[in-house]
């Protein structure tokens, strides 16, 4: 699925004393099958932006096109099945007595038969590594387990694109790494993925392209190597080290690695190079 | 924990970090076992007395604030303790200065950034003048600049207060005196940071992952460095040493 955002503007509480322009003229495209990372400080408009992608918010002006079709002309129930949104701290919305019932809730509402529902519940819980939790109460799980159950509930709807808003906030590093592997797996399956995060290290590991938001506008968008090397104040540790080494030796000595493994390789090359 | 120590608490989700910190200030009661604060106070018996001495900062910056204006929020704890007006004013002013919020007195709390909100919450705790601070992942919901703001303020308190800091971000604990590693509700290790970070086996067993800079240094065969700049300096020096030699 391709998601295009064109000249999007969003004003909260328009026409009141509290009117606040959260997005000003944002344009970007999430290509089919890519992982698109959105970074930027608190209040930069990241969550407001992604809330437009399944019409939780409607644009004040501008538009969102889903495979070329204006989202506002689509039936909300259809749009939300096709574009899954996993909120920040989605575990707060878990409600059913057991994990499997919670995950089954969405697919059941789609009118799927019992077998298909069961297949989807088992499939998504298994993919997220929490199949063994199916009979348990979601409320008695750890933070990382709850997060995965909540994600399973969205994936069980069979979306073509998924939006993850701060999916790893508050999770331990090993669980974070596992969730990133889930993201890689979803990409393999051809899904378009939008991931919003404060964690530049993790965004740089999984994203094909990134967008840096500031004050409700897109400050930069493109390949991670371009965006991060041109905005080092918002770059992951790998980029800051590579850039600082190049500055100390001579420009572009290290090249423009972003991911951890690329950066280790590039730095090793510099350290081993013959004089 | 000895007075003045800075102790980190780490471990996987479900390891027991939040349960532990909640027991320490009486939000939860232990099934068995004993907690004593400052030699005698038992949080399970006298939670309100304990909370005068134990300040607690939580994850979510929005949950810590109660008043519409910053200075009222900072004064809230003191009002509950019945502190006299002039003294209250002075303690609020001192607390706000110590977290770098001078000039924010009449700002509305809902207009602040996450980092600013956490500093307001921290000021409210410091105004009560506790001996002990318990921090339960205070930066996990903040962006990079918000995290830096809060960590800088905590750094100033090092040695002045006894601090217990639970976090998933190991790089926040470089300067801790010790780190407690919790796993499945048990104390898996009580260890200085440099020894924990360099013990790959212990890290893996407890599902801990070293910060990016440490892993980068390790992959290149360089001892741990705290900042990107320090690591880059070391790499450049090694390259120069080779090329000139």
XYZ file of C-alpha atoms in Angstrom:
520
model
C 0.000 0.000 0.000
C 1.152 3.516 -0.850
C 0.223 6.344 1.522
C 0.548 9.898 0.234
C 0.189 12.918 2.449
C -0.334 16.148 0.506
C -0.132 19.655 1.959
C -1.599 18.389 5.208
C -2.494 20.971 7.815
C -4.141 20.283 11.143
C -5.427 22.792 13.679
C -6.687 21.556 17.040
C -9.691 23.432 18.509
C -9.938 25.813 15.538
C -11.703 29.132 16.121
C -11.152 29.039 19.906
C -8.567 30.668 22.175
C -6.871 27.284 22.346
C -6.470 26.892 18.582
C -3.157 25.161 17.918
C -1.645 24.456 14.529
C -0.056 21.040 15.027
C 0.749 20.386 11.360
C 1.553 22.984 8.714
C 1.753 21.941 5.096
C 3.168 18.428 5.481
C 3.760 16.399 2.312
C 5.340 12.969 2.176
C 4.902 9.540 0.614
C 5.173 6.114 2.193
C 5.966 3.734 -0.677
C 4.457 0.252 -0.829
C 6.437 -2.261 1.194
C 8.859 0.154 2.824
C 9.623 0.917 6.444
C 9.167 4.639 6.886
C 10.578 6.095 10.116
C 9.288 9.334 11.630
C 11.468 11.105 14.183
C 11.351 14.483 15.910
C 10.996 15.965 19.375
C 7.935 15.844 21.606
C 5.269 18.149 20.176
C 6.736 18.136 16.662
C 3.512 16.659 15.221
C 4.473 12.997 14.742
C 1.410 11.471 16.388
C -0.943 14.021 14.832
C 0.488 13.156 11.431
C 0.054 9.391 11.709
C -3.455 9.773 13.173
C -4.470 11.134 9.758
C -3.341 7.975 7.997
C -6.376 6.040 9.177
C -8.615 9.065 9.626
C -8.610 9.199 13.419
C -8.130 12.875 12.668
C -9.396 14.679 9.589
C -7.231 17.262 7.852
C -8.019 20.939 8.377
C -6.783 21.210 4.825
C -4.780 19.014 2.483
C -5.356 15.309 1.943
C -4.241 11.761 2.594
C -4.330 9.368 -0.364
C -4.452 5.602 0.170
C -3.291 3.920 -3.054
C -4.362 7.112 -4.794
C -7.814 7.356 -3.188
C -8.717 10.236 -0.838
C -9.039 8.656 2.625
C -12.078 10.820 3.409
C -14.045 9.159 0.614
C -13.390 5.680 2.010
C -15.593 3.914 4.539
C -13.874 4.353 7.910
C -14.319 0.688 8.817
C -12.668 -0.382 5.572
C -9.848 2.137 5.903
C -9.104 1.090 9.485
C -8.980 -2.571 8.540
C -6.536 -1.797 5.726
C -4.380 0.617 7.746
C -3.766 -0.661 11.277
C -2.745 1.863 13.908
C -0.980 0.734 17.066
C -1.131 3.608 19.554
C 1.441 4.593 22.106
C 1.048 2.287 25.103
C -1.623 0.209 23.309
C -1.755 -2.220 26.224
C -4.033 0.238 28.038
C -6.798 -0.817 25.614
C -6.634 -4.555 26.420
C -9.965 -5.525 27.910
C -11.002 -9.165 27.360
C -10.656 -11.851 30.049
C -8.114 -13.789 27.993
C -5.434 -12.912 25.466
C -7.040 -14.970 22.692
C -10.436 -13.335 23.177
C -8.819 -9.920 23.088
C -7.043 -10.623 19.803
C -10.169 -12.298 18.350
C -12.342 -9.253 19.038
C -11.437 -7.378 15.833
C -11.565 -10.304 13.382
C -14.919 -11.415 14.865
C -16.340 -7.940 14.141
C -15.245 -8.377 10.525
C -17.737 -11.228 10.314
C -15.080 -13.877 9.649
C -15.976 -17.497 10.360
C -14.744 -19.181 13.510
C -11.962 -21.132 11.798
C -10.542 -18.052 10.114
C -10.672 -16.100 13.378
C -8.840 -18.875 15.202
C -6.255 -19.077 12.427
C -5.586 -15.364 12.602
C -5.384 -15.303 16.408
C -2.923 -18.189 16.476
C -0.984 -16.825 13.533
C -0.461 -13.329 14.905
C 0.224 -14.409 18.489
C 2.717 -16.943 17.157
C 4.430 -14.411 14.909
C 4.858 -12.078 17.869
C 6.243 -14.864 20.030
C 3.393 -14.866 22.555
C 1.373 -17.895 21.397
C 1.855 -19.531 24.808
C -0.023 -16.659 26.474
C -3.322 -17.286 24.622
C -5.324 -18.608 27.619
C -3.899 -16.079 30.125
C -5.462 -12.842 31.353
C -3.906 -9.891 29.491
C -3.830 -7.937 32.728
C -1.433 -10.313 34.432
C 1.251 -10.039 31.745
C 4.488 -8.055 31.761
C 4.734 -4.759 29.855
C 6.481 -6.330 26.868
C 3.985 -9.192 26.642
C 1.015 -6.824 26.800
C 2.517 -4.661 24.072
C 2.806 -7.674 21.774
C -0.726 -8.864 22.514
C -2.051 -5.392 21.667
C -0.095 -5.423 18.391
C -1.467 -8.879 17.599
C -4.990 -7.478 17.926
C -4.262 -4.961 15.154
C -2.383 -7.433 12.923
C -5.206 -9.985 13.221
C -7.358 -7.569 11.208
C -5.082 -8.335 8.246
C -3.978 -4.761 7.434
C -1.952 -3.859 4.326
C -0.107 -1.163 6.227
C 0.625 -0.752 9.896
C 1.471 2.367 11.857
C 3.438 1.919 15.049
C 3.513 4.937 17.360
C 6.430 4.561 19.803
C 6.193 0.758 19.740
C 9.160 0.167 22.031
C 8.743 2.932 24.650
C 9.208 1.501 28.122
C 10.356 -1.919 26.921
C 13.583 -3.613 27.952
C 16.352 -3.676 25.339
C 15.982 -7.355 24.497
C 12.218 -7.013 24.004
C 12.866 -3.899 21.899
C 15.198 -5.930 19.698
C 12.551 -8.661 19.336
C 9.943 -6.110 18.285
C 12.312 -4.730 15.675
C 12.635 -8.263 14.325
C 8.845 -8.402 14.142
C 8.953 -5.185 12.091
C 11.528 -6.770 9.758
C 9.286 -9.833 9.412
C 6.250 -7.694 8.549
C 8.290 -5.901 5.909
C 9.256 -9.267 4.413
C 5.558 -10.066 4.116
C 5.175 -6.960 1.944
C 3.423 -4.734 4.448
C 4.049 -0.979 4.448
C 5.195 0.113 7.874
C 5.273 3.548 9.448
C 7.195 3.704 12.700
C 7.300 6.723 15.006
C 10.010 6.732 17.641
C 12.157 8.834 19.946
C 14.792 6.168 19.715
C 17.050 7.154 16.840
C 19.163 4.015 17.221
C 16.227 1.736 16.529
C 14.751 3.891 13.757
C 18.089 3.819 11.976
C 18.256 0.007 12.188
C 14.925 -0.693 10.471
C 13.967 2.270 8.274
C 14.318 2.420 4.488
C 13.561 6.120 4.576
C 13.072 8.593 7.405
C 11.348 11.888 7.976
C 12.446 14.425 10.573
C 9.601 16.556 11.973
C 10.025 19.894 13.715
C 7.341 22.331 14.844
C 4.631 20.669 12.752
C 6.651 20.642 9.519
C 8.879 18.184 7.708
C 12.417 19.422 8.295
C 14.004 16.695 6.178
C 12.956 13.460 4.525
C 14.781 10.845 2.511
C 17.392 8.124 2.901
C 18.557 7.748 6.521
C 22.149 8.475 5.469
C 21.128 11.816 3.924
C 18.757 12.935 6.669
C 20.975 11.947 9.603
C 24.276 13.201 8.159
C 22.710 16.550 7.310
C 21.043 16.827 10.750
C 23.569 15.312 13.155
C 21.782 16.877 16.146
C 19.011 14.359 15.440
C 21.214 11.442 14.454
C 21.813 8.074 16.127
C 25.058 7.326 18.001
C 26.546 5.487 15.015
C 26.250 8.551 12.774
C 27.592 10.913 15.437
C 30.695 8.763 15.915
C 31.329 8.327 12.171
C 30.856 12.040 11.568
C 33.154 13.010 14.448
C 35.880 10.665 13.146
C 35.610 12.167 9.644
C 35.830 15.663 11.116
C 38.978 14.768 13.005
C 40.716 13.075 10.084
C 39.443 14.392 6.752
C 35.951 14.833 5.303
C 34.116 11.651 4.312
C 36.893 9.346 5.538
C 34.300 7.076 7.061
C 31.601 7.516 4.417
C 27.972 7.632 5.569
C 27.146 4.460 7.495
C 23.940 4.464 9.535
C 23.153 0.942 10.745
C 25.289 -0.543 13.483
C 26.908 -3.271 11.377
C 27.673 -0.842 8.518
C 29.243 1.563 10.983
C 31.480 -1.081 12.547
C 32.623 -2.136 9.064
C 33.293 1.426 7.947
C 35.242 2.304 11.081
C 37.242 -0.933 10.940
C 38.148 -0.129 7.357
C 39.444 3.282 8.410
C 41.381 1.825 11.335
C 42.977 -0.912 9.240
C 43.713 1.081 6.132
C 47.338 1.210 5.089
C 48.938 4.629 5.266
C 21.450 1.211 50.176
C 23.770 3.525 52.034
C 23.116 7.248 52.415
C 24.319 9.198 49.372
C 24.628 6.213 47.048
C 23.418 6.347 43.435
C 22.028 2.938 42.603
C 20.709 1.792 39.251
C 18.038 -0.859 38.869
C 17.803 -2.740 35.574
C 16.228 -5.906 34.270
C 13.757 -7.191 31.752
C 10.067 -6.217 31.715
C 8.391 -8.225 34.444
C 11.660 -8.581 36.371
C 10.320 -6.706 39.396
C 11.694 -3.160 39.087
C 8.378 -1.354 39.450
C 7.195 -3.675 42.203
C 10.376 -3.027 44.159
C 10.155 0.753 43.929
C 6.489 0.696 44.894
C 7.220 -1.329 48.002
C 9.935 1.123 49.051
C 7.501 3.994 49.484
C 4.523 2.005 50.685
C 2.436 1.952 47.517
C 2.569 -1.840 47.787
C 2.982 -4.023 50.865
C 5.373 -6.972 50.801
C 3.879 -10.450 51.358
C 6.761 -11.067 53.683
C 10.092 -9.504 54.436
C 10.980 -6.127 55.728
C 11.846 -2.655 54.486
C 13.372 -0.043 56.753
C 13.916 3.543 55.656
C 16.451 5.724 57.487
C 17.016 3.026 60.048
C 13.501 2.702 61.419
C 10.545 3.675 59.256
C 8.525 0.853 57.718
C 6.723 1.959 54.536
C 4.068 -0.738 54.978
C 3.169 0.688 58.410
C 3.830 4.423 58.049
C 3.595 5.213 54.323
C 2.855 8.905 54.861
C 5.785 9.426 57.196
C 8.026 7.548 54.749
C 6.923 9.705 51.814
C 8.240 12.820 53.574
C 11.665 11.275 53.218
C 11.255 9.348 49.977
C 10.378 11.280 46.814
C 9.204 9.339 43.803
C 9.349 10.280 40.127
C 7.342 8.175 37.685
C 7.488 7.413 33.946
C 4.638 9.445 32.593
C 5.220 13.201 32.846
C 1.473 13.842 32.655
C 0.693 11.706 35.689
C 2.988 13.631 38.005
C 1.307 17.017 37.700
C -1.769 18.129 39.623
C -2.090 21.933 39.347
C -2.698 24.185 36.351
C 0.276 26.469 37.156
C 3.873 25.408 37.625
C 4.536 27.050 41.000
C 1.310 25.691 42.518
C 2.295 22.264 41.351
C 5.719 22.528 42.940
C 4.080 23.766 46.176
C 1.466 21.003 46.259
C 3.451 18.565 48.408
C 4.392 21.290 50.887
C 0.791 22.429 51.223
C -0.176 18.885 52.152
C 2.510 18.891 54.818
C 1.168 22.161 56.228
C 4.403 24.086 55.729
C 4.129 27.727 56.706
C 3.651 30.299 53.906
C 7.015 32.124 53.850
C 9.005 28.955 54.173
C 6.921 27.386 51.434
C 7.669 30.251 49.086
C 11.381 29.917 49.750
C 11.449 26.151 49.307
C 9.457 26.360 46.069
C 11.868 28.985 44.744
C 14.912 26.893 45.687
C 13.436 23.745 44.201
C 12.588 25.485 40.932
C 16.077 26.943 40.712
C 17.650 23.538 41.300
C 15.884 22.108 38.240
C 16.475 25.203 36.084
C 12.857 26.375 35.970
C 13.269 29.996 37.106
C 10.765 32.124 35.201
C 8.318 29.250 34.762
C 6.278 30.092 37.905
C 3.089 31.211 36.126
C 3.420 28.939 33.096
C 0.528 26.538 32.603
C 1.711 22.968 33.092
C -0.220 21.606 30.106
C 1.811 23.799 27.719
C 5.160 22.338 28.825
C 7.259 19.758 26.984
C 7.738 16.286 28.473
C 11.197 17.170 29.795
C 9.884 20.360 31.400
C 6.989 18.472 32.995
C 9.354 15.922 34.508
C 11.487 18.774 35.890
C 8.358 20.337 37.450
C 7.523 16.979 39.027
C 11.127 16.678 40.246
C 10.989 20.208 41.722
C 7.793 19.275 43.580
C 9.616 16.303 45.069
C 12.753 18.275 45.951
C 10.673 21.002 47.674
C 9.654 18.408 50.255
C 13.400 17.920 50.881
C 13.454 14.132 50.894
C 16.659 12.238 51.720
C 15.907 9.566 49.179
C 14.792 9.799 45.545
C 13.242 6.889 43.731
C 13.089 7.241 39.963
C 11.000 4.753 38.013
C 12.087 5.074 34.361
C 11.817 8.875 34.516
C 13.042 9.371 30.942
C 11.335 6.536 29.088
C 8.621 8.772 27.614
C 10.872 11.710 26.762
C 12.621 12.635 23.538
C 16.400 12.996 23.356
C 16.510 16.602 24.532
C 13.985 15.962 27.325
C 16.101 13.057 28.508
C 19.222 15.167 28.564
C 17.412 17.882 30.581
C 16.278 15.434 33.241
C 19.584 13.534 33.411
C 21.570 16.770 33.848
C 19.383 17.692 36.818
C 19.753 14.257 38.357
C 23.503 14.457 37.933
C 23.616 17.551 40.154
C 21.870 15.608 42.922
C 24.440 12.831 42.864
C 25.987 12.428 46.320
C 23.530 14.890 47.881
C 20.617 12.478 47.933
C 20.352 8.728 48.059
C 19.076 7.822 44.603
C 17.534 4.644 43.243
C 17.114 4.911 39.472
C 15.246 2.199 37.547
C 15.755 2.355 33.786
C 16.032 0.388 30.547
C 18.670 2.778 29.249
C 21.953 1.474 30.584
C 23.863 4.528 29.364
C 22.055 6.545 32.060
C 23.884 4.501 34.691
C 27.522 5.000 33.634
C 28.189 6.910 36.860
C 26.086 4.834 39.245
C 27.861 3.446 42.307
C 26.235 0.066 41.771
C 23.628 -1.525 39.566
C 21.061 -4.005 40.809
C 19.980 -6.487 38.167
C 16.525 -7.969 38.740
C 15.308 -11.082 36.998
C 12.065 -12.947 37.636
C 11.659 -11.137 40.926
C 15.117 -11.979 42.216
C 18.316 -10.038 42.619
C 20.501 -11.524 39.874
C 23.473 -9.215 40.443
C 24.657 -6.268 42.522
C 27.599 -4.942 40.568
C 29.478 -1.752 39.561
C 28.491 -0.459 36.098
C 31.840 -1.010 34.379
C 31.906 -4.645 35.484
C 28.323 -5.252 34.370
C 28.858 -3.610 30.966
C 31.972 -5.684 30.286
C 30.442 -8.999 31.384
C 28.799 -10.170 28.151
C 27.558 -13.411 29.709
C 25.813 -11.684 32.604
C 24.330 -9.097 30.238
C 22.904 -11.759 27.909
C 21.585 -13.921 30.722
C 19.586 -10.967 32.001
C 18.445 -9.795 28.589
C 20.432 -6.585 28.895
C 21.854 -4.876 25.836
C 24.777 -2.497 26.141
C 24.277 1.053 24.838
C 25.182 1.622 21.166
C 28.393 3.518 21.926
C 29.656 0.749 24.200
C 28.861 -1.942 21.653
C 30.543 0.104 18.949
C 33.678 0.540 21.083
C 33.688 -3.161 21.945
C 33.320 -4.212 18.290
C 36.350 -2.068 17.444
C 38.410 -3.360 20.363
C 38.384 -0.037 22.210
C 37.696 0.344 25.956
C 34.325 1.911 26.837
C 33.827 5.595 26.011
C 30.923 7.681 27.242
C 30.324 10.019 24.347
C 30.429 9.875 20.565
C 33.139 12.544 20.659
C 35.384 10.657 23.065
C 35.030 7.484 21.029
C 35.733 9.355 17.786
C 38.825 10.956 19.375
C 40.171 7.545 20.357
C 39.556 6.101 16.883
C 41.190 9.103 15.187
C 44.198 8.936 17.511
C 44.707 5.279 16.685
C 44.481 5.964 12.964
C 46.958 8.866 13.250
C 49.347 6.791 15.365
C 49.372 4.095 12.676
C 49.749 6.407 9.715
C 52.541 8.455 11.311
C 54.324 5.355 12.636
